[in-house]
Short mmCIF file of N, CA and C in Angstrom, two decimals:
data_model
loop_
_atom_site.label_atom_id
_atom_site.label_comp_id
_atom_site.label_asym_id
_atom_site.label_seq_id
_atom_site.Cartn_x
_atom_site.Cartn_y
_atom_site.Cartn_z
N UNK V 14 0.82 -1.20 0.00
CA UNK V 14 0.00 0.00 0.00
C UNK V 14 0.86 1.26 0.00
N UNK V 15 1.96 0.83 0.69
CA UNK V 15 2.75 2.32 0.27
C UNK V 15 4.50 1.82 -0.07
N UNK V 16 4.43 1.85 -1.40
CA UNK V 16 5.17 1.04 -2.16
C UNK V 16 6.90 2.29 -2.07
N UNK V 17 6.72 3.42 -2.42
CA UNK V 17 7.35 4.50 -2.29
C UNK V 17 8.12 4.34 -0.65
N UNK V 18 7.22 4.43 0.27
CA UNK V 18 8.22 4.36 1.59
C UNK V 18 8.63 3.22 2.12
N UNK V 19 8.10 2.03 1.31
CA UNK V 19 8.69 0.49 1.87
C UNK V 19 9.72 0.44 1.33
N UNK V 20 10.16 1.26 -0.36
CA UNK V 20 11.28 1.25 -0.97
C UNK V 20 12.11 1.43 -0.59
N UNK V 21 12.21 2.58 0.18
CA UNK V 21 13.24 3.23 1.24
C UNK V 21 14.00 2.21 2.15
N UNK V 22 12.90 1.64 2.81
CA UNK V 22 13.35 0.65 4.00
C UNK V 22 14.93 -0.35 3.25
N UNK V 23 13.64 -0.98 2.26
CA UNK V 23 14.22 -1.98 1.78
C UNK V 23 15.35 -1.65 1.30
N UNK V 24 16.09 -0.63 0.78
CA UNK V 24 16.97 0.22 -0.38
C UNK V 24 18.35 0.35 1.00
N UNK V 25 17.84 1.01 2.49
CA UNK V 25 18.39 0.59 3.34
C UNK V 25 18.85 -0.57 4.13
N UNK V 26 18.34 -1.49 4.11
CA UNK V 26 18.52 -3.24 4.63
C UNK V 26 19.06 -3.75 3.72
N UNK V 27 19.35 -3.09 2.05
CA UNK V 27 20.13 -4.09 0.94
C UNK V 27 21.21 -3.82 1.52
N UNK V 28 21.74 -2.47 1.27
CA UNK V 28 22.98 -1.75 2.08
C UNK V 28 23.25 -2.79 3.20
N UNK V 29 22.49 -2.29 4.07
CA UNK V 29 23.46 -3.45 5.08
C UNK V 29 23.78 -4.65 5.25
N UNK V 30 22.96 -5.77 4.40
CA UNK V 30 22.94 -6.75 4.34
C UNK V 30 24.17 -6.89 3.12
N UNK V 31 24.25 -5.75 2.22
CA UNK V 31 25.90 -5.66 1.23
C UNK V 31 27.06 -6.01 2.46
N UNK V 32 27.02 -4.92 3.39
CA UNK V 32 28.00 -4.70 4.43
C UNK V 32 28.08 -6.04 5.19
N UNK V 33 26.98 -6.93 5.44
CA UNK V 33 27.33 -7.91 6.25
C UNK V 33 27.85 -9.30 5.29
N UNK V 34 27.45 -8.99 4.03
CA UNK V 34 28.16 -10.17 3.31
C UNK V 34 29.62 -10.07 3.46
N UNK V 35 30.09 -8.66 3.37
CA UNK V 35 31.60 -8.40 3.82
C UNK V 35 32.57 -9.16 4.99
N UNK V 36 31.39 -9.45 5.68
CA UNK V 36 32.26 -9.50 7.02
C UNK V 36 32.11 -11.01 6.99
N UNK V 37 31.44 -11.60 5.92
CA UNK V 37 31.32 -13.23 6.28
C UNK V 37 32.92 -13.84 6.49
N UNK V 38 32.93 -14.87 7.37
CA UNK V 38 34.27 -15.38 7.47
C UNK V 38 35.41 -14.58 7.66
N UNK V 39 34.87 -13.69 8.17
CA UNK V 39 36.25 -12.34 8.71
C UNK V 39 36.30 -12.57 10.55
N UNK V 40 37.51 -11.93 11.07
CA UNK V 40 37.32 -12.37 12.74
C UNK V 40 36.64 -11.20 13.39
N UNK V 41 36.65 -11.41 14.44
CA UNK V 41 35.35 -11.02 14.91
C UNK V 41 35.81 -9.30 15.01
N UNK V 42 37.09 -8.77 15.14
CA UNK V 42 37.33 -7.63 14.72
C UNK V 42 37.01 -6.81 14.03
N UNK V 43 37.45 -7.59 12.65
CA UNK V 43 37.06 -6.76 11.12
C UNK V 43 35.68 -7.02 11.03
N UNK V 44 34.45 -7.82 11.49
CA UNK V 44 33.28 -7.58 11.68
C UNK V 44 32.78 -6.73 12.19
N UNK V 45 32.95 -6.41 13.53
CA UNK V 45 32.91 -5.26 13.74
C UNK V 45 33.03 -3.85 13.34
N UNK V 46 34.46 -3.42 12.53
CA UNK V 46 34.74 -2.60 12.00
C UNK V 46 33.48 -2.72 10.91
N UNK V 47 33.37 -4.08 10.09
CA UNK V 47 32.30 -3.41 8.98
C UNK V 47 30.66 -3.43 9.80
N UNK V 48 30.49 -3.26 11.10
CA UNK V 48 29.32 -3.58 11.47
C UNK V 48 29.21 -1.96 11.87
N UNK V 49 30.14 -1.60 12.27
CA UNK V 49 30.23 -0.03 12.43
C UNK V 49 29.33 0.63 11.28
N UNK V 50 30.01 0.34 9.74
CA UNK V 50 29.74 0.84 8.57
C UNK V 50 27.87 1.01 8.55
N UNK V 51 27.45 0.21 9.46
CA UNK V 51 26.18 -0.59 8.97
C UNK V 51 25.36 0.73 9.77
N UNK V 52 25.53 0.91 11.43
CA UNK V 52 24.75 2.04 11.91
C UNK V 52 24.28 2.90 11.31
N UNK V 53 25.07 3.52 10.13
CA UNK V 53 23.98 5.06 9.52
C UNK V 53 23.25 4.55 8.87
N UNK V 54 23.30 3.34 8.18
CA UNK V 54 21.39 2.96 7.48
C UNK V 54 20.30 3.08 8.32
N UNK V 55 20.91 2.52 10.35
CA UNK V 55 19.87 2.32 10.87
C UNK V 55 19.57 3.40 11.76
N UNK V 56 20.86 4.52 11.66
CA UNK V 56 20.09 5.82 12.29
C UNK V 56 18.59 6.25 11.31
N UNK V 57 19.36 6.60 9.98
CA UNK V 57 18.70 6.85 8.86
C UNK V 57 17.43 6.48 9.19
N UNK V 58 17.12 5.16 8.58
CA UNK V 58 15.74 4.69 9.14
C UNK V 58 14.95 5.30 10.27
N UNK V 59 15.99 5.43 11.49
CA UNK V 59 14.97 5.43 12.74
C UNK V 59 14.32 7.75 12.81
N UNK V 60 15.36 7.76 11.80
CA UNK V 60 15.61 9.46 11.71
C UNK V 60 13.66 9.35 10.63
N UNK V 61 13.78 8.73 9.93
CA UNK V 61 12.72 8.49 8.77
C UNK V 61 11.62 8.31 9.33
N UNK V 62 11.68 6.97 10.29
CA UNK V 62 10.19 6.84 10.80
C UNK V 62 9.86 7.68 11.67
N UNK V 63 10.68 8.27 12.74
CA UNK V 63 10.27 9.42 13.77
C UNK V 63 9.81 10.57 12.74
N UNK V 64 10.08 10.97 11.57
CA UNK V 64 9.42 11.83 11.12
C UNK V 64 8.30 11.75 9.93
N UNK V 65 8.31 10.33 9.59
CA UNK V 65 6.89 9.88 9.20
C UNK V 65 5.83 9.58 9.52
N UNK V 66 6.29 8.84 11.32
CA UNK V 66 5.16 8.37 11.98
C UNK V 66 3.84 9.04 12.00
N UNK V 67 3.72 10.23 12.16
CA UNK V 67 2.74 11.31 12.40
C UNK V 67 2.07 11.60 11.01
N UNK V 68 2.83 10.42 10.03
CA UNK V 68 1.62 11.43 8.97
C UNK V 68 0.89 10.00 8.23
N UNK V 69 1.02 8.96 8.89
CA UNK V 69 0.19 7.53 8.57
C UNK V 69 -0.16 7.31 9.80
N UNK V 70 -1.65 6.35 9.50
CA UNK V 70 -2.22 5.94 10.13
C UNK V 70 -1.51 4.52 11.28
N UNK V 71 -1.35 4.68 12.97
CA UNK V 71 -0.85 3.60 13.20
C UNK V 71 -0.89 2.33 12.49
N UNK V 72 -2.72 1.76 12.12
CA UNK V 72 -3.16 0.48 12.11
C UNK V 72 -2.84 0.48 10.94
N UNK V 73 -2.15 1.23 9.89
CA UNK V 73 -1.63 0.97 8.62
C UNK V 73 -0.79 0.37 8.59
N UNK V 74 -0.21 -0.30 7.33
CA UNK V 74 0.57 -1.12 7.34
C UNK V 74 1.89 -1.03 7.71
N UNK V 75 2.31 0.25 7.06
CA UNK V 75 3.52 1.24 7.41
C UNK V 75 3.65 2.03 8.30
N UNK V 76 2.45 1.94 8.71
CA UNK V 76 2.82 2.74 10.74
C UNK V 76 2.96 1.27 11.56
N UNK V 77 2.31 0.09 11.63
CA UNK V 77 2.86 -0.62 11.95
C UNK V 77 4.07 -0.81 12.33
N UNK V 78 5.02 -1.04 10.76
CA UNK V 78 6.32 -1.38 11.09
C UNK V 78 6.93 -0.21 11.53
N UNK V 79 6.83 0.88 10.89
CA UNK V 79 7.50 1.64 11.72
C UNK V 79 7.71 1.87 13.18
N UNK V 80 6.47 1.58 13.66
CA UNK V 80 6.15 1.11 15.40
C UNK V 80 6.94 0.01 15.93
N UNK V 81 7.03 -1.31 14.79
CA UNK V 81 7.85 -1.72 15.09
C UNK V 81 9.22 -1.84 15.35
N UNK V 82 10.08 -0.91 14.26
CA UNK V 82 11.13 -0.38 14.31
C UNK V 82 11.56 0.18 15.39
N UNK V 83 10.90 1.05 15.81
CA UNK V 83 11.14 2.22 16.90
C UNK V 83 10.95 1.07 18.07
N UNK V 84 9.74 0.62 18.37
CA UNK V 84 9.60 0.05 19.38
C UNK V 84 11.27 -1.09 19.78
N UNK V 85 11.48 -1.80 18.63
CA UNK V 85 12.93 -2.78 18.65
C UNK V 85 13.77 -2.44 17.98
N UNK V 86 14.21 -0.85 18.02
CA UNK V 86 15.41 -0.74 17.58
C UNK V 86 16.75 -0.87 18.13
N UNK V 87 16.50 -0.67 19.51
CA UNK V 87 17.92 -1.48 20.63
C UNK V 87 17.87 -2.87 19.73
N UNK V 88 16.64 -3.44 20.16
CA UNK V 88 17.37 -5.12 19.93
C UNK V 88 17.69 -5.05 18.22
N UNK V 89 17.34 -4.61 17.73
CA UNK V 89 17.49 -4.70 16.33
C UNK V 89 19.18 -4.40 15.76
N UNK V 90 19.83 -3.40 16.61
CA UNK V 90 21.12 -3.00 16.44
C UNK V 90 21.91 -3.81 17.18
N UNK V 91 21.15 -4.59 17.98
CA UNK V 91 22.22 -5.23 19.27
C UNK V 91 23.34 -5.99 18.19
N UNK V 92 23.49 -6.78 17.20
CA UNK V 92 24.06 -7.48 16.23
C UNK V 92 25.90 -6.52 15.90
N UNK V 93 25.29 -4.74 16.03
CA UNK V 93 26.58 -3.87 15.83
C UNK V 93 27.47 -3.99 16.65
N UNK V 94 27.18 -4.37 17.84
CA UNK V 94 27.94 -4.69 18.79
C UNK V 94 28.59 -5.67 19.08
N UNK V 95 28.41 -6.96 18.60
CA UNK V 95 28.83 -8.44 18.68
C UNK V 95 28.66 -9.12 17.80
N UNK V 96 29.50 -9.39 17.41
CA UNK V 96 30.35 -10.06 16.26
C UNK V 96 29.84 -11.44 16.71
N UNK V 97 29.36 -11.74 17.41
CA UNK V 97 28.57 -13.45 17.05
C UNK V 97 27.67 -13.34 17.39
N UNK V 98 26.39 -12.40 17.21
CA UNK V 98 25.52 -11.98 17.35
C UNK V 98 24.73 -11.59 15.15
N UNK V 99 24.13 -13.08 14.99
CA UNK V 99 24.36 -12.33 13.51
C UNK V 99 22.85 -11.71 13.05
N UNK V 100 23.35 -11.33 11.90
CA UNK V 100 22.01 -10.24 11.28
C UNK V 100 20.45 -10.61 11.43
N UNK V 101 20.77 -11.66 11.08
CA UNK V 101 19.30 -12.16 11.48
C UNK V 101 19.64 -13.75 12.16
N UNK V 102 18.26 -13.92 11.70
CA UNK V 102 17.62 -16.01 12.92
C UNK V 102 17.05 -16.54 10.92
N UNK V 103 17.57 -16.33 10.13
CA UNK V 103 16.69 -17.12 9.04
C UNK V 103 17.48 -18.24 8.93
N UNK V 104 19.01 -18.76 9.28
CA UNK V 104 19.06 -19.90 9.26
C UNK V 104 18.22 -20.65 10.29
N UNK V 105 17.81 -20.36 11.43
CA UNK V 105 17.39 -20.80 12.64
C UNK V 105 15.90 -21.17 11.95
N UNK V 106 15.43 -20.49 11.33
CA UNK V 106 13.99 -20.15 10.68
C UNK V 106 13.93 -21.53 9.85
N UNK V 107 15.02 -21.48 9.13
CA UNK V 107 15.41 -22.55 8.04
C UNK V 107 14.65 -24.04 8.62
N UNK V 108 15.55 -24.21 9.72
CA UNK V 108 15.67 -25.21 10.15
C UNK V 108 13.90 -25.71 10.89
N UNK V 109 13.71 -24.91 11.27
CA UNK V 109 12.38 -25.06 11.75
C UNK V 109 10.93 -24.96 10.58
N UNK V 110 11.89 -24.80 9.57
CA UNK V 110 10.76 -24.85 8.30
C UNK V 110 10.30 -26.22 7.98
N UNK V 111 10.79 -27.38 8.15
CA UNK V 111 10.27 -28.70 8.03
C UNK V 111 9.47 -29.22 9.09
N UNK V 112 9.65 -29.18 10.10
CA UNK V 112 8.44 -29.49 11.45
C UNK V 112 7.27 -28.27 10.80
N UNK V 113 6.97 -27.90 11.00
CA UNK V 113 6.37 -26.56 10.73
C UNK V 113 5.71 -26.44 9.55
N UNK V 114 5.84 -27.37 8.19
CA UNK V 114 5.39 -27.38 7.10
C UNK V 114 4.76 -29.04 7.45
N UNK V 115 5.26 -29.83 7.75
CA UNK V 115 4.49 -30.93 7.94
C UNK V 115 4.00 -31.49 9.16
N UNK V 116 3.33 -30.26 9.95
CA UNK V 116 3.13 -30.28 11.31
C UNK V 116 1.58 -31.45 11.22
N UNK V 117 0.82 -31.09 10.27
CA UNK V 117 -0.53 -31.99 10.18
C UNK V 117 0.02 -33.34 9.96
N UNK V 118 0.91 -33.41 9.01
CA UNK V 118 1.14 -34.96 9.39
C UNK V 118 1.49 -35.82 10.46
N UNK V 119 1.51 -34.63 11.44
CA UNK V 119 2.10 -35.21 12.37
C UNK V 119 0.72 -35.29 13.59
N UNK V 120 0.04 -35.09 13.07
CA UNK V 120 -1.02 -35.32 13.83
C UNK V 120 -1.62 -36.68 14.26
N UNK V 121 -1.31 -37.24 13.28
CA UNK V 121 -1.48 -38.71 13.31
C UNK V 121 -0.88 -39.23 13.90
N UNK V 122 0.49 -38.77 14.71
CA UNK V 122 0.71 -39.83 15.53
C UNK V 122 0.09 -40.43 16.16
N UNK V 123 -1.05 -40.21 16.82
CA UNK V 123 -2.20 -40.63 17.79
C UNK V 123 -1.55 -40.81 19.19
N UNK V 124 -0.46 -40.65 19.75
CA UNK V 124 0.23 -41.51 21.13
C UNK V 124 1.47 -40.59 21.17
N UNK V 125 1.57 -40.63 22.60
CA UNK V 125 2.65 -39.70 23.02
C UNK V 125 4.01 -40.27 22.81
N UNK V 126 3.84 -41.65 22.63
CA UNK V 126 5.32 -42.05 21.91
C UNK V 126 5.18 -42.11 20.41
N UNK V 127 4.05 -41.91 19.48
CA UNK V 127 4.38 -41.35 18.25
C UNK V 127 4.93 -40.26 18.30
N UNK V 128 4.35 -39.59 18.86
CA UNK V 128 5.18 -37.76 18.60
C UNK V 128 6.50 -37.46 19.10
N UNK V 129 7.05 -38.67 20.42
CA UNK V 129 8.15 -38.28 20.79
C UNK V 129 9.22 -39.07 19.71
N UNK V 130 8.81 -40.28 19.35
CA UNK V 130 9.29 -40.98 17.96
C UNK V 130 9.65 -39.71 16.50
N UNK V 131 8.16 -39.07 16.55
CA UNK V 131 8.60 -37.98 14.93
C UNK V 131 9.61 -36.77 15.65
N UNK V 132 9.46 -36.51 16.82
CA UNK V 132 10.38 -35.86 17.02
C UNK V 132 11.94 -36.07 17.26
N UNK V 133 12.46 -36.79 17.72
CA UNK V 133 13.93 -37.31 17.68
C UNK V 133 14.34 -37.92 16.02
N UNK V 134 13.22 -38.46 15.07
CA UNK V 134 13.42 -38.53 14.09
C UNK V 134 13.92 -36.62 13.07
N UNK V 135 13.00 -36.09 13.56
CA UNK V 135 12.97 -34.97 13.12
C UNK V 135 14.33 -34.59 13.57
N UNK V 136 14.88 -34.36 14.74
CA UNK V 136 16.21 -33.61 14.78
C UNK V 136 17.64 -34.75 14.53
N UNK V 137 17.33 -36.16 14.40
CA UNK V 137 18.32 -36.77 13.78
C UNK V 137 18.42 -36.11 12.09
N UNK V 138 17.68 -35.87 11.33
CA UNK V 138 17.44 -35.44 10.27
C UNK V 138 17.97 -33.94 10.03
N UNK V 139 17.89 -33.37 10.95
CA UNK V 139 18.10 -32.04 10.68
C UNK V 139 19.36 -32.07 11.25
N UNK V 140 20.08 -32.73 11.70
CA UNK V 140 21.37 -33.10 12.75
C UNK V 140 22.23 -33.11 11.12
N UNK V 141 21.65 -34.21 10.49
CA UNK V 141 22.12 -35.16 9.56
C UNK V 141 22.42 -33.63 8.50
N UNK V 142 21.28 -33.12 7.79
CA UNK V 142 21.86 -31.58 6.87
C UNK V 142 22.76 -31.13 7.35
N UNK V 143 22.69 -30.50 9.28
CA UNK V 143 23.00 -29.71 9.42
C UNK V 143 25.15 -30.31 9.31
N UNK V 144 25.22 -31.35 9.16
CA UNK V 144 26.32 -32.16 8.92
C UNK V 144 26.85 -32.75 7.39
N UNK V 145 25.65 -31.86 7.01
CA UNK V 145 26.02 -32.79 5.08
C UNK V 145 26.31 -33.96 4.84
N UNK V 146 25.39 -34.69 5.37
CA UNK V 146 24.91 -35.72 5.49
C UNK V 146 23.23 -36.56 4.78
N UNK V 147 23.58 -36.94 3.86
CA UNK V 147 22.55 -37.13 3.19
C UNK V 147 21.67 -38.12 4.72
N UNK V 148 20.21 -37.89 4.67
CA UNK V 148 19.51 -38.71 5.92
C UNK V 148 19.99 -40.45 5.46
N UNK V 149 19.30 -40.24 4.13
CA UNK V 149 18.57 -41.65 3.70
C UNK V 149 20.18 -42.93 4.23
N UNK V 150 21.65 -42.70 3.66
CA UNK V 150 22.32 -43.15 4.01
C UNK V 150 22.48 -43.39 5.42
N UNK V 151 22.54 -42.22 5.98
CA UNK V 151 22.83 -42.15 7.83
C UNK V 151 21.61 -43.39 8.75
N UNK V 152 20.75 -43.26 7.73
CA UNK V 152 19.70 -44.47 8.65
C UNK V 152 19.84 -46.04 8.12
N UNK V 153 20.32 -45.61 6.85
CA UNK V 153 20.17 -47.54 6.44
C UNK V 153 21.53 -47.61 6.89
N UNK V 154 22.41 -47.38 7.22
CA UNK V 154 23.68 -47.41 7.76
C UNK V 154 23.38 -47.74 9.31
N UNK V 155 22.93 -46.86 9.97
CA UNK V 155 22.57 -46.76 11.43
C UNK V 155 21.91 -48.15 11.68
N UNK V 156 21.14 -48.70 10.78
CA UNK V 156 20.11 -49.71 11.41
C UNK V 156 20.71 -51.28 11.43
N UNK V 157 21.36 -50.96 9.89
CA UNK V 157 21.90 -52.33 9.40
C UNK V 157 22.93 -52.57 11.16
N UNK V 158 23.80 -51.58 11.53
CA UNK V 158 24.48 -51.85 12.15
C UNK V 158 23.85 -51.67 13.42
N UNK V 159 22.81 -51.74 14.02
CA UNK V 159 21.88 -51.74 15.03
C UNK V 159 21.52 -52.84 14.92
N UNK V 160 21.47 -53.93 13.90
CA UNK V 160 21.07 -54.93 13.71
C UNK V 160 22.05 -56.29 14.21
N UNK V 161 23.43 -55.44 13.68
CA UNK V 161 24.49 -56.80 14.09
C UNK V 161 25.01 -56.28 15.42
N UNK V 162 24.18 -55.64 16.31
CA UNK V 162 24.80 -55.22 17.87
C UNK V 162 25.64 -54.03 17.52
N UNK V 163 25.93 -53.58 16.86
CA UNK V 163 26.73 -52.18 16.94
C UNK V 163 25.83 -51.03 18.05
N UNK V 164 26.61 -50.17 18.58
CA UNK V 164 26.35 -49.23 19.37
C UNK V 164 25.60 -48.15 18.44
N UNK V 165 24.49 -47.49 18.87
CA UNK V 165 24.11 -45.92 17.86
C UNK V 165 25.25 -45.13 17.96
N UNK V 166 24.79 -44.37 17.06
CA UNK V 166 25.89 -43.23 16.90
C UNK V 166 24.68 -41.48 16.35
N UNK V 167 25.49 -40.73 16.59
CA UNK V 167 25.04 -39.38 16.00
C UNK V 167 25.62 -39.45 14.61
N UNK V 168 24.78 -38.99 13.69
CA UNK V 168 25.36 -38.05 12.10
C UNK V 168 26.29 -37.79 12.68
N UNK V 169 27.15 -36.70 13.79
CA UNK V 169 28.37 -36.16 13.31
C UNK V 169 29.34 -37.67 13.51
N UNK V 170 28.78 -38.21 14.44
CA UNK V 170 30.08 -39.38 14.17
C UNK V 170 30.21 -40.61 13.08
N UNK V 171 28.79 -40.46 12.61
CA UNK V 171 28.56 -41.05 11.26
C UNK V 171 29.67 -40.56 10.29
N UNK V 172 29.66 -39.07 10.21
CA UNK V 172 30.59 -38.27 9.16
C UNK V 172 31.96 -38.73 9.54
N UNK V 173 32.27 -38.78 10.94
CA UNK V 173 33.34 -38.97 11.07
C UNK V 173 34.00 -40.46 10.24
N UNK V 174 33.20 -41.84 10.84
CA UNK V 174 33.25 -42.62 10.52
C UNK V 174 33.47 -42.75 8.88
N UNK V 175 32.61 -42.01 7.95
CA UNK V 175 32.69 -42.21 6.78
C UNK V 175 33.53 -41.69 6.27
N UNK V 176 34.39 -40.94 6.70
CA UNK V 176 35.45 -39.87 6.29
C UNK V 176 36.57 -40.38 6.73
N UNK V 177 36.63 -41.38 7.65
CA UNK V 177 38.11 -42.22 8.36
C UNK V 177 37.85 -43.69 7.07
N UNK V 178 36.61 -43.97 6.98
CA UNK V 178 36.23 -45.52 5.69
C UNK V 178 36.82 -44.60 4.57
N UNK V 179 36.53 -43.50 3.86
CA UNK V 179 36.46 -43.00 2.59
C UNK V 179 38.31 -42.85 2.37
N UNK V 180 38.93 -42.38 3.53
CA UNK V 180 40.60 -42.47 3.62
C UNK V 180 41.51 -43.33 3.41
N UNK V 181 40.96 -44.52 4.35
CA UNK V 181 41.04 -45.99 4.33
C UNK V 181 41.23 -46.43 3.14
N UNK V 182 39.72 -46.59 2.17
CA UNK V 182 39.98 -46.67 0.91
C UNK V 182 40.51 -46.44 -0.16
N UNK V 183 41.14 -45.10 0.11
CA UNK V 183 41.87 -44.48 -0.81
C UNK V 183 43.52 -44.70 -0.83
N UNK V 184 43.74 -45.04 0.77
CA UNK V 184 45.02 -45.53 0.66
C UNK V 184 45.72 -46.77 0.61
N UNK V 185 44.47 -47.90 0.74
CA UNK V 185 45.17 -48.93 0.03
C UNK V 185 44.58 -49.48 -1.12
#
C-alpha cells in the first residue's frame, strides 16, 4: 500500500545486508569494523520513521512497522555490537521450516510415543543436513548396524566414521 516508503526501508537493509556479506568469514574484529559501517542505514531509518510516523495511520501497514522499528530498535542494532551476534535467525527459521510445514502430518501420531518418535526422528534429520549428510544413508547405515549389535551413533560421528572408511579406501 505504500510502495514509495517500503522502498526506502528496503533500499536501506540491501545496504546493510551488502555490508554484512563483507564480514562473512572475517574475525570477529574486522566484523565489527564493517558492522560499524552498517549504523547510519539504521540511524537513517529510525531518523525516517520518527518523522513519518505522524503522517500515517498507526493500524496501517507502514505505521505498523514503523512502530515496530522504533519500538525494537535497541534489539534490532544489538548485532553492531557483537560479532557473534548475527544479522538475522533465518538460518534458525530454516531449520524449523520442516516441522512446521508438515506439522498436520504429524497429527497422526495418535500416542505420546508417536510424537516423541517424529520428534527425535525430526532432529536426527536435521542433525544429519545440518552435517552434510545425506539422511537416507545415515539411517540404512545406522540400522543395518543396530542390527548386528553395533552401538548408535550421531550423524556427526557417522561423518566422522565415513570420512576415516572414505581415507582408508583411498590408501590402500
Amino acid at each position: 500500500a505504500f510502495p514509495e516508503e517500503a522502498q526506502f526501508f528496503v533500499d536501506q537493509y540491501k545496504q546493510t545486508y551488502k555490508l554484512e556479506a563483507d564480514a562473512k568469514e572475517k574475525p570477529p574484529d574486522e566484523v565489527l569494523e564493517l558492522r560499524k559501517k552498517i549504523m547510519p542505514y539504521f540511524r537513517t531509518m529510525k531518523a525516517q520513521c520518527r518523522q513519518w510516523i505522524e503522517c500515517y495511520p498507526l493500524k496501517s501497514s507502514i505505521g505498523k512497522a514503523m512502530n515496530y522499528f522504533l519500538r525494537n530498535y535497541v534489539g534490532l542494532i544489538r548485532f553492531t555490537k557483537n560479532a557473534a551476534i548475527p544479522i538475522d535467525n533465518n538460518p534458525q527459521e530454516r531449520l524449523l521450516r520442516n516441522p512446521v510445514v508438515g506439522r498436520k502430518t504429524w497429527y497422526g501420531t495418535h500416542s505420546k510415543l508417536g510424537s516423541k518418535t517424529a520428534a527425535i526422528l525430526f532432529s536426527l534429520v536435521e542433525s544429519c543436513k545440518l552435517n552434510g549428510i545425506n539422511p537416507r544413508l545415515y539411517f540404512k547405515k545406522l540400522v543395518c548396524d543396530l542390527h548386528v549389535g553395533a552401538e548408535p551413533y550421531t550423524p556427526a560421528q557417522f561423518k566422522v566414521q565415513e570420512s576415516e572408511r572414505a581415507r582408508s579406501v583411498t590408501t590402500v
